[in-house]
Coordinates of C-alpha atoms and ligand atoms in Angstrom, one line a residue:
X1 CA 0.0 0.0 0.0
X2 CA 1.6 3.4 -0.7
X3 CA 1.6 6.4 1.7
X4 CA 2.3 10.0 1.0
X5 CA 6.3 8.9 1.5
X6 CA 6.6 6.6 -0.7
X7 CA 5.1 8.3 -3.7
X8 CA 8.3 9.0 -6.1
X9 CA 6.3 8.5 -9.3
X10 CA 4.8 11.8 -9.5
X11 CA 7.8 13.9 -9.3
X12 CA 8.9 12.3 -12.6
X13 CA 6.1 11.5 -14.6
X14 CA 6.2 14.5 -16.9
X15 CA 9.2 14.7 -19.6
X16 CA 9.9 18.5 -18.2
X17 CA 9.8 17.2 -14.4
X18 CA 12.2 14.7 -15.5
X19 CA 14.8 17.5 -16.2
X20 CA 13.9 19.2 -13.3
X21 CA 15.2 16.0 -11.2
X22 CA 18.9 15.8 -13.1
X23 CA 21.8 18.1 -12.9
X24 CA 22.0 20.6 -15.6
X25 CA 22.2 18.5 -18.9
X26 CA 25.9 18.4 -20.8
X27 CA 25.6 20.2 -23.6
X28 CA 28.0 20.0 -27.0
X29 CA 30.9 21.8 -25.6
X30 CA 31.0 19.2 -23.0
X31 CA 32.0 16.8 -25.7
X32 CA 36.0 15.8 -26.6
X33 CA 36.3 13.7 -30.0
X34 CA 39.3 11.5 -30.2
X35 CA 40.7 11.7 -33.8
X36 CA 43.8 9.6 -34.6
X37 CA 46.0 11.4 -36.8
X38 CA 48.3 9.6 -39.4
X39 CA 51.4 10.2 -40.7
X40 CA 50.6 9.1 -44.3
X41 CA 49.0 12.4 -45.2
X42 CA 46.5 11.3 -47.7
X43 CA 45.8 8.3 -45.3
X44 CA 42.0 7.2 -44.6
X45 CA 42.6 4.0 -42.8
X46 CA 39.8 1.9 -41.1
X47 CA 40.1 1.0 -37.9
X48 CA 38.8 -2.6 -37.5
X49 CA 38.8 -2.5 -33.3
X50 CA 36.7 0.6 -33.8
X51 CA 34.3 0.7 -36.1
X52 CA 33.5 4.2 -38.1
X53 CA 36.9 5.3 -36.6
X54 CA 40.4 6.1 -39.1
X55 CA 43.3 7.3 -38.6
X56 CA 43.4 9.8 -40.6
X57 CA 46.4 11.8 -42.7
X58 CA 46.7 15.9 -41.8
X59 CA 45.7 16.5 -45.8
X60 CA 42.1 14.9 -45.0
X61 CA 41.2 15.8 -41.7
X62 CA 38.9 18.4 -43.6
X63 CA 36.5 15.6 -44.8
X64 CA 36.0 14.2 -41.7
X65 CA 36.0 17.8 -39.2
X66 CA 34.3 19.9 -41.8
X67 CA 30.8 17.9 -41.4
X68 CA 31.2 17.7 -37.5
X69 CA 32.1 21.3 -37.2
X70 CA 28.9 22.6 -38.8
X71 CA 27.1 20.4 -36.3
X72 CA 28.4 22.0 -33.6
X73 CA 31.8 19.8 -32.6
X74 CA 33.7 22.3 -30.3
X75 CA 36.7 19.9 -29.3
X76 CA 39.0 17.4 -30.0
X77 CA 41.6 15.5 -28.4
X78 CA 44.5 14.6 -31.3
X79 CA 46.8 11.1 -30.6
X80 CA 49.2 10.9 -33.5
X81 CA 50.3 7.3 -35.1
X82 CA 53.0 7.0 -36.7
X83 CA 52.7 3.8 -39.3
X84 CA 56.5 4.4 -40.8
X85 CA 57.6 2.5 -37.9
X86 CA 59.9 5.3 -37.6
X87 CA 59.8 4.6 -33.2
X88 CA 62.6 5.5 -30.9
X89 CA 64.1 4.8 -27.4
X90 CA 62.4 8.6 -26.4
X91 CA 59.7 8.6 -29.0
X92 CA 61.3 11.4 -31.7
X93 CA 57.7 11.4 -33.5
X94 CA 55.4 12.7 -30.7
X95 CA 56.8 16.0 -31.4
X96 CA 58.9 16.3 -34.7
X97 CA 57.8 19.3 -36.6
X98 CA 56.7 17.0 -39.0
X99 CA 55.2 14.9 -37.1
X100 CA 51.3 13.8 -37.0
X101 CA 50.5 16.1 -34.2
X102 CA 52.3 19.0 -34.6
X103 CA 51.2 18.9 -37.9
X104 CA 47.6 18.6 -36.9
X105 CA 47.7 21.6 -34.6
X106 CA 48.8 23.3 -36.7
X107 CA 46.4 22.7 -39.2
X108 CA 43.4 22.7 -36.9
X109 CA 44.0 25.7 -35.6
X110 CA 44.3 27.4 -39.2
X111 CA 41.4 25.8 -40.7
X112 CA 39.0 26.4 -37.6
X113 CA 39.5 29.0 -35.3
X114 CA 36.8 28.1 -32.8
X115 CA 37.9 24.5 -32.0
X116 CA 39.1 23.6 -28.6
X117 CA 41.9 21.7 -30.0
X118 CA 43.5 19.2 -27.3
X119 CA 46.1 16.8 -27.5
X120 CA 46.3 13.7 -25.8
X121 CA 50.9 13.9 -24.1
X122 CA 52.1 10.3 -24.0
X123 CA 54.8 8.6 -25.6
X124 CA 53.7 5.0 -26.2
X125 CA 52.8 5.1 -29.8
X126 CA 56.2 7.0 -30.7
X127 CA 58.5 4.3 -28.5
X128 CA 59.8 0.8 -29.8
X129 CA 59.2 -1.1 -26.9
X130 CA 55.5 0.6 -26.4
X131 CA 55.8 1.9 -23.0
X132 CA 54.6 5.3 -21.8
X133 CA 57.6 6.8 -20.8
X134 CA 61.6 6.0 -21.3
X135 CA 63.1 2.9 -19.3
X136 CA 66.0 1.6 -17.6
X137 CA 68.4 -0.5 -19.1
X138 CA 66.1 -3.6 -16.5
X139 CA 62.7 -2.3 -18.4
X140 CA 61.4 -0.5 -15.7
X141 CA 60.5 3.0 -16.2
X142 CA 63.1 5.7 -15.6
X143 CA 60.5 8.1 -14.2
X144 CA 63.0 11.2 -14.1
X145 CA 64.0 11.4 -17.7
X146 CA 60.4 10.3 -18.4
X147 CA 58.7 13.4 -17.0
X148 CA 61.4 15.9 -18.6
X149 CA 60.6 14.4 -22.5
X150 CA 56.9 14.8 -21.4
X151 CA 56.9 17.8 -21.0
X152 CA 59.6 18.9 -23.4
X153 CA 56.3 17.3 -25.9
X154 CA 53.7 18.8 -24.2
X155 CA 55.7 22.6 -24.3
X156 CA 55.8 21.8 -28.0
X157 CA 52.2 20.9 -28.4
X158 CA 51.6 24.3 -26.3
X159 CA 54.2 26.2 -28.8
X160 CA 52.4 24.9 -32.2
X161 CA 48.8 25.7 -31.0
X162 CA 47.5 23.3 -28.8
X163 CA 44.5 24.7 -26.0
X164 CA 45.0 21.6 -24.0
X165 CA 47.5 19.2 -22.6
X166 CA 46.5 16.4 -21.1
X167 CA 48.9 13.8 -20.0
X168 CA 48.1 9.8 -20.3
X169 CA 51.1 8.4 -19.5
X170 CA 51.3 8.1 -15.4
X171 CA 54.6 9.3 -14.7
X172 CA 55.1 10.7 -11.0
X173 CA 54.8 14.1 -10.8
X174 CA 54.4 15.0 -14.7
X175 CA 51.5 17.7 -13.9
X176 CA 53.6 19.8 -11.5
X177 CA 56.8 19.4 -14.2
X178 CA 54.8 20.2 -17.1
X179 CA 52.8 22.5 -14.8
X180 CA 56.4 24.3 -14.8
X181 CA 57.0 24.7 -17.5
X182 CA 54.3 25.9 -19.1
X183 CA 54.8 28.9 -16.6
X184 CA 58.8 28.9 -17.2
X185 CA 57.9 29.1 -21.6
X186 CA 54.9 31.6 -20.9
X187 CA 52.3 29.1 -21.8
X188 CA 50.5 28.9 -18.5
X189 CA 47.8 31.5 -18.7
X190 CA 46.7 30.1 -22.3
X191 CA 47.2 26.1 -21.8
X192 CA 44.8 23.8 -20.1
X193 CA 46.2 21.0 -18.1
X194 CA 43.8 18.4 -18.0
X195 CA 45.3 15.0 -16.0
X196 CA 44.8 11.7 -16.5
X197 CA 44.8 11.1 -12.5
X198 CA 42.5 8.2 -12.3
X199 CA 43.5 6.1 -15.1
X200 CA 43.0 2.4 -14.2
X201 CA 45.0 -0.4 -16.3
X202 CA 42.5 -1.8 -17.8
X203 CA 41.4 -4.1 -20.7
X204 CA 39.0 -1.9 -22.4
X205 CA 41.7 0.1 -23.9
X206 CA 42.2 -3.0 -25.8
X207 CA 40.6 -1.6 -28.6
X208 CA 42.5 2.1 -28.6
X209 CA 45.8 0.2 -28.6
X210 CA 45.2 -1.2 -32.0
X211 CA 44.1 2.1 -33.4
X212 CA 47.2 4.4 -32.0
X213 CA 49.7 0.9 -32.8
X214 CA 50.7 1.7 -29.0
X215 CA 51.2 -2.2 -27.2
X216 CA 53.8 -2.7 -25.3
X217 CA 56.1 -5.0 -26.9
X218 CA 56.9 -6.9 -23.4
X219 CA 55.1 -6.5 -20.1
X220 CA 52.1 -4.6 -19.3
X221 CA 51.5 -1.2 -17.7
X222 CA 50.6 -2.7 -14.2
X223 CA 53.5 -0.5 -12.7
X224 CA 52.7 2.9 -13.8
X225 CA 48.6 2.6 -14.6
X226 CA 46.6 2.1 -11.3
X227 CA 45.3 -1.2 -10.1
X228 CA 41.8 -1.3 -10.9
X229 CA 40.2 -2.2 -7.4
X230 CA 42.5 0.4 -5.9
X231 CA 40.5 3.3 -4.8
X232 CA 42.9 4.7 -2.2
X233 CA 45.6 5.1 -5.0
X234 CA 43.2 7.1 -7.2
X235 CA 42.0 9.1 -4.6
X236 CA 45.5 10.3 -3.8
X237 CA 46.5 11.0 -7.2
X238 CA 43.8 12.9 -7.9
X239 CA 44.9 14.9 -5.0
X240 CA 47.9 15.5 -5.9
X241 CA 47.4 15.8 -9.4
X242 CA 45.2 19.1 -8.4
X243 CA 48.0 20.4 -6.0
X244 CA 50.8 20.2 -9.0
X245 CA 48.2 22.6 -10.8
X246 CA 45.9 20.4 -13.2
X247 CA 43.0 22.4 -14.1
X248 CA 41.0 19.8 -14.6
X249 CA 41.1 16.1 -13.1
X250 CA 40.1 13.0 -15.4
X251 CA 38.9 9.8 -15.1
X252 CA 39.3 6.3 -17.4
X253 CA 37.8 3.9 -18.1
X254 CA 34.1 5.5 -17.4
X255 CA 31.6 3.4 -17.3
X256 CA 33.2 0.9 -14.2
X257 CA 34.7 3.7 -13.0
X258 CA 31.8 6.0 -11.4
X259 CA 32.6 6.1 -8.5
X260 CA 35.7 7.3 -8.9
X261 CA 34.2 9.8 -10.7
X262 CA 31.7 11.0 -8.2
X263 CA 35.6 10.7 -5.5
X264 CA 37.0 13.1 -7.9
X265 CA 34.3 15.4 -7.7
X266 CA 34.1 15.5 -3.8
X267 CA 37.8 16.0 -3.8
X268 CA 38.1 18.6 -6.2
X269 CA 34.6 20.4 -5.8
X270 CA 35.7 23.3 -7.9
X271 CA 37.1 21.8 -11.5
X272 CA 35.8 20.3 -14.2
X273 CA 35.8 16.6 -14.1
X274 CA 36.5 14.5 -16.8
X275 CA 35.9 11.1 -17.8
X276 CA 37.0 8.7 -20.5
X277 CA 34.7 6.6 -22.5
X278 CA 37.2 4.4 -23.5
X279 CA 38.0 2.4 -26.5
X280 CA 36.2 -1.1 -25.2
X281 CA 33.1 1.1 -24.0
X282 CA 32.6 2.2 -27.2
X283 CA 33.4 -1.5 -28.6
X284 CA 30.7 -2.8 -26.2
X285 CA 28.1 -0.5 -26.9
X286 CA 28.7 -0.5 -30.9
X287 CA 28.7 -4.0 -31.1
X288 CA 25.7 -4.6 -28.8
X289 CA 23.8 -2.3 -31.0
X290 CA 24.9 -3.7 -33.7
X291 CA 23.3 -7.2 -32.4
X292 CA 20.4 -5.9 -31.7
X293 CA 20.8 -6.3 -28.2
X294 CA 20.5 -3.2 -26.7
X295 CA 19.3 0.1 -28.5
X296 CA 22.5 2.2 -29.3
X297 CA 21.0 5.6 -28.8
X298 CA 19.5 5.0 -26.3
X299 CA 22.5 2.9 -24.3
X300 CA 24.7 5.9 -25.4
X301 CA 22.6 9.1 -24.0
X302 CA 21.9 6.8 -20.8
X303 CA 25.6 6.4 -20.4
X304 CA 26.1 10.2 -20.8
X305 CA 23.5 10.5 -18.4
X306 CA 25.3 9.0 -15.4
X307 CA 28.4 10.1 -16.3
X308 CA 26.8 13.6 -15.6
X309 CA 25.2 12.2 -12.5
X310 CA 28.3 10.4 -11.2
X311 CA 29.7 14.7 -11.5
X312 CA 31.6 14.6 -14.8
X313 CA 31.2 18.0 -16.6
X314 CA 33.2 16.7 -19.7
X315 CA 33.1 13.5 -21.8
X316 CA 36.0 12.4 -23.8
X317 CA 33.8 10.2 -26.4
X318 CA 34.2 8.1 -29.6
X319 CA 30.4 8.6 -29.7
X320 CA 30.8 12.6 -30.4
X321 CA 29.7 12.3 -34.0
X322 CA 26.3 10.7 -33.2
X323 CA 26.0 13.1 -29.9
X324 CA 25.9 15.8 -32.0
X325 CA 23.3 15.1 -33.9
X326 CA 21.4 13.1 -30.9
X327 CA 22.0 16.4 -28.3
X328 CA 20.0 19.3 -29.0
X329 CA 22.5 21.8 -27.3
Ligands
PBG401 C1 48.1 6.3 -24.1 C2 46.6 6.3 -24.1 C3 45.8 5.1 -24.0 C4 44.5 5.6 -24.0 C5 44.5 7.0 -24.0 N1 45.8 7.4 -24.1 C6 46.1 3.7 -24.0 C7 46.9 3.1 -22.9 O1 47.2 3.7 -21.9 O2 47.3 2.0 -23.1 C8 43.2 4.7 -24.0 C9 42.1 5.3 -24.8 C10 41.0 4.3 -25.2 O3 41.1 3.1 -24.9 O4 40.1 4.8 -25.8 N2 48.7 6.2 -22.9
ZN402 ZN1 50.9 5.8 -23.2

């Protein structure tokens, strides 16, 4: 039998009441698209882990950003691949001048003057061995000279164009380094720092790694990535990540991941949040759709949905192309 108390019906039953009971919806701008940018500058490759993604050459970005632009796509986060095989012990590509990203910021920021153009700092698809950051002579990572190429890449990315930094690779104290010299080069007032604090090793970038050619040749990333069950461990580097200056604090995987999310917002009340829809998310919704098993649209707002609800304010998504035309604002 119900009683006044247990009525919860009413205040939703009414599309408009049902806004009324969420946070304020995510609109466009809240949106990151991950493009993967070849070095083959004509390139138009399909990538067979993510389906409807390419990596893409710098002399064809247009066809794909043109389309997406006029629909209201304000960001995107670049990760360059380099298919020459041309890798390195320090991962010369992420940065060359003539490089896939640098190339692309440059180009972005030419073509379309109001994208938020980010760039994902890491240097596993630009090493031999597929690791994140330089190692010792035993394979295990040599954190010092790791943090000082990192940021050597991400003052470049800052110096060709690039709004946003945002670090992947999990190297001790990178944010306050790069932090540093951003300030040091006279970037800081006019580059982001968004962190990958909470980023978990996980299998659902399973997918990414086959797009961005970025697998670790021996080992996994167990030492560097967090544990996935470890909440203590995210909790403090999301902590510290916002005392070494991030501006904003980001979370990845997202979907497992929420309450991490909802940690990072407690702890850092008053910056945006971020989380990662990663690679296998998207493979796991796609392909579920795909099956007929679960309705894709409808899978995908509902995921953007909670992400909101868990506190994110921004969404890093391979699902920004269909947002755009799904979203309204
Ligand atoms: C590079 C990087 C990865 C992702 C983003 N940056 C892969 C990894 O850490 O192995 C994953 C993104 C995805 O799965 O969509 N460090
Ligand atoms: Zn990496």
């Amino acid at each position: 039998m119900s009683t006044i108390s247990s009525i919860l019906h009413s205040g939703y039953h009414h599309p408009v009441q049902r806004t009324w009971q969420c946070q304020p919806s995510l609109t466009k701008t809240g949106l990151i698209y991950p493009i993967f940018v070849s070095d083959i500058d004509h390139a138009k490759e399909a990538i067979s882990s993510l389906p409807g993604q390419y990596r893409w050459g710098v002399r064809r970005l247009q066809e794909l950003l043109d389309p997406l632009v006029a629909k209201g796509l304000a960001s995107v986060m670049i990760f360059g691949v380099p298919t020459n095989g041309n890798k390195d012990a320090v991962g010369t590509l992420a940065d060359h001048p003539e490089g896939p990203v640098i190339q692309a910021i440059q180009f972005l920021r030419q073509k379309y003057p109001d994208l938020h153009v980010s760039c994902d700092v890491c240097l596993c698809a630009y090493t031999v061995h597929g690791h994140c950051g330089i190692l010792h002579d035993d394979g295990t990572l040599n954190n010092h000279q790791s943090t000082a190429r990192l940021t050597e890449v991400a003052l470049n990315y800052a110096r060709a164009g690039a709004h946003m930094v945002a670090p992947s690779d999990m190297m001790d104290g990178r944010i306050g380094a790069i932090k540093q010299g951003l300030l040091d080069e006279g970037f800081a007032h006019r580059v982001f720092l968004m962190s990958y604090s909470a980023k978990f090793a996980s299998a659902f970038y399973g997918p990414f790694r086959e797009a961005a050619q970025s697998s670790p040749t021996f080992g996994d990333r167990k030492c560097y990535q967090l544990p996935p069950g470890a909440r203590g461990l995210a909790r403090r580097a999301i902590l510290r990540d916002m005392q070494e200056g991030a501006d904003a604090i980001m979370v990845k995987p997202g979907m497992p991941y929420l309450d991490i999310v909802r940690d990072a917002k407690e702890l850092c009340p008053d910056r945006p949040i971020a989380i990662y829809q990663v690679s296998g998310e998207f493979a796991m919704l796609y392909h579920a759709g795909e099956q007929g098993v679960m309705d894709l649209k409808t899978s995908v707002l509902e995921s953007l949905a909670c992400f909101q609800r868990a506190g994110a304010t921004v969404v890093i998504t391979y699902f920004t192309p269909e947002l755009l035309d799904w979203m309204e604002h």
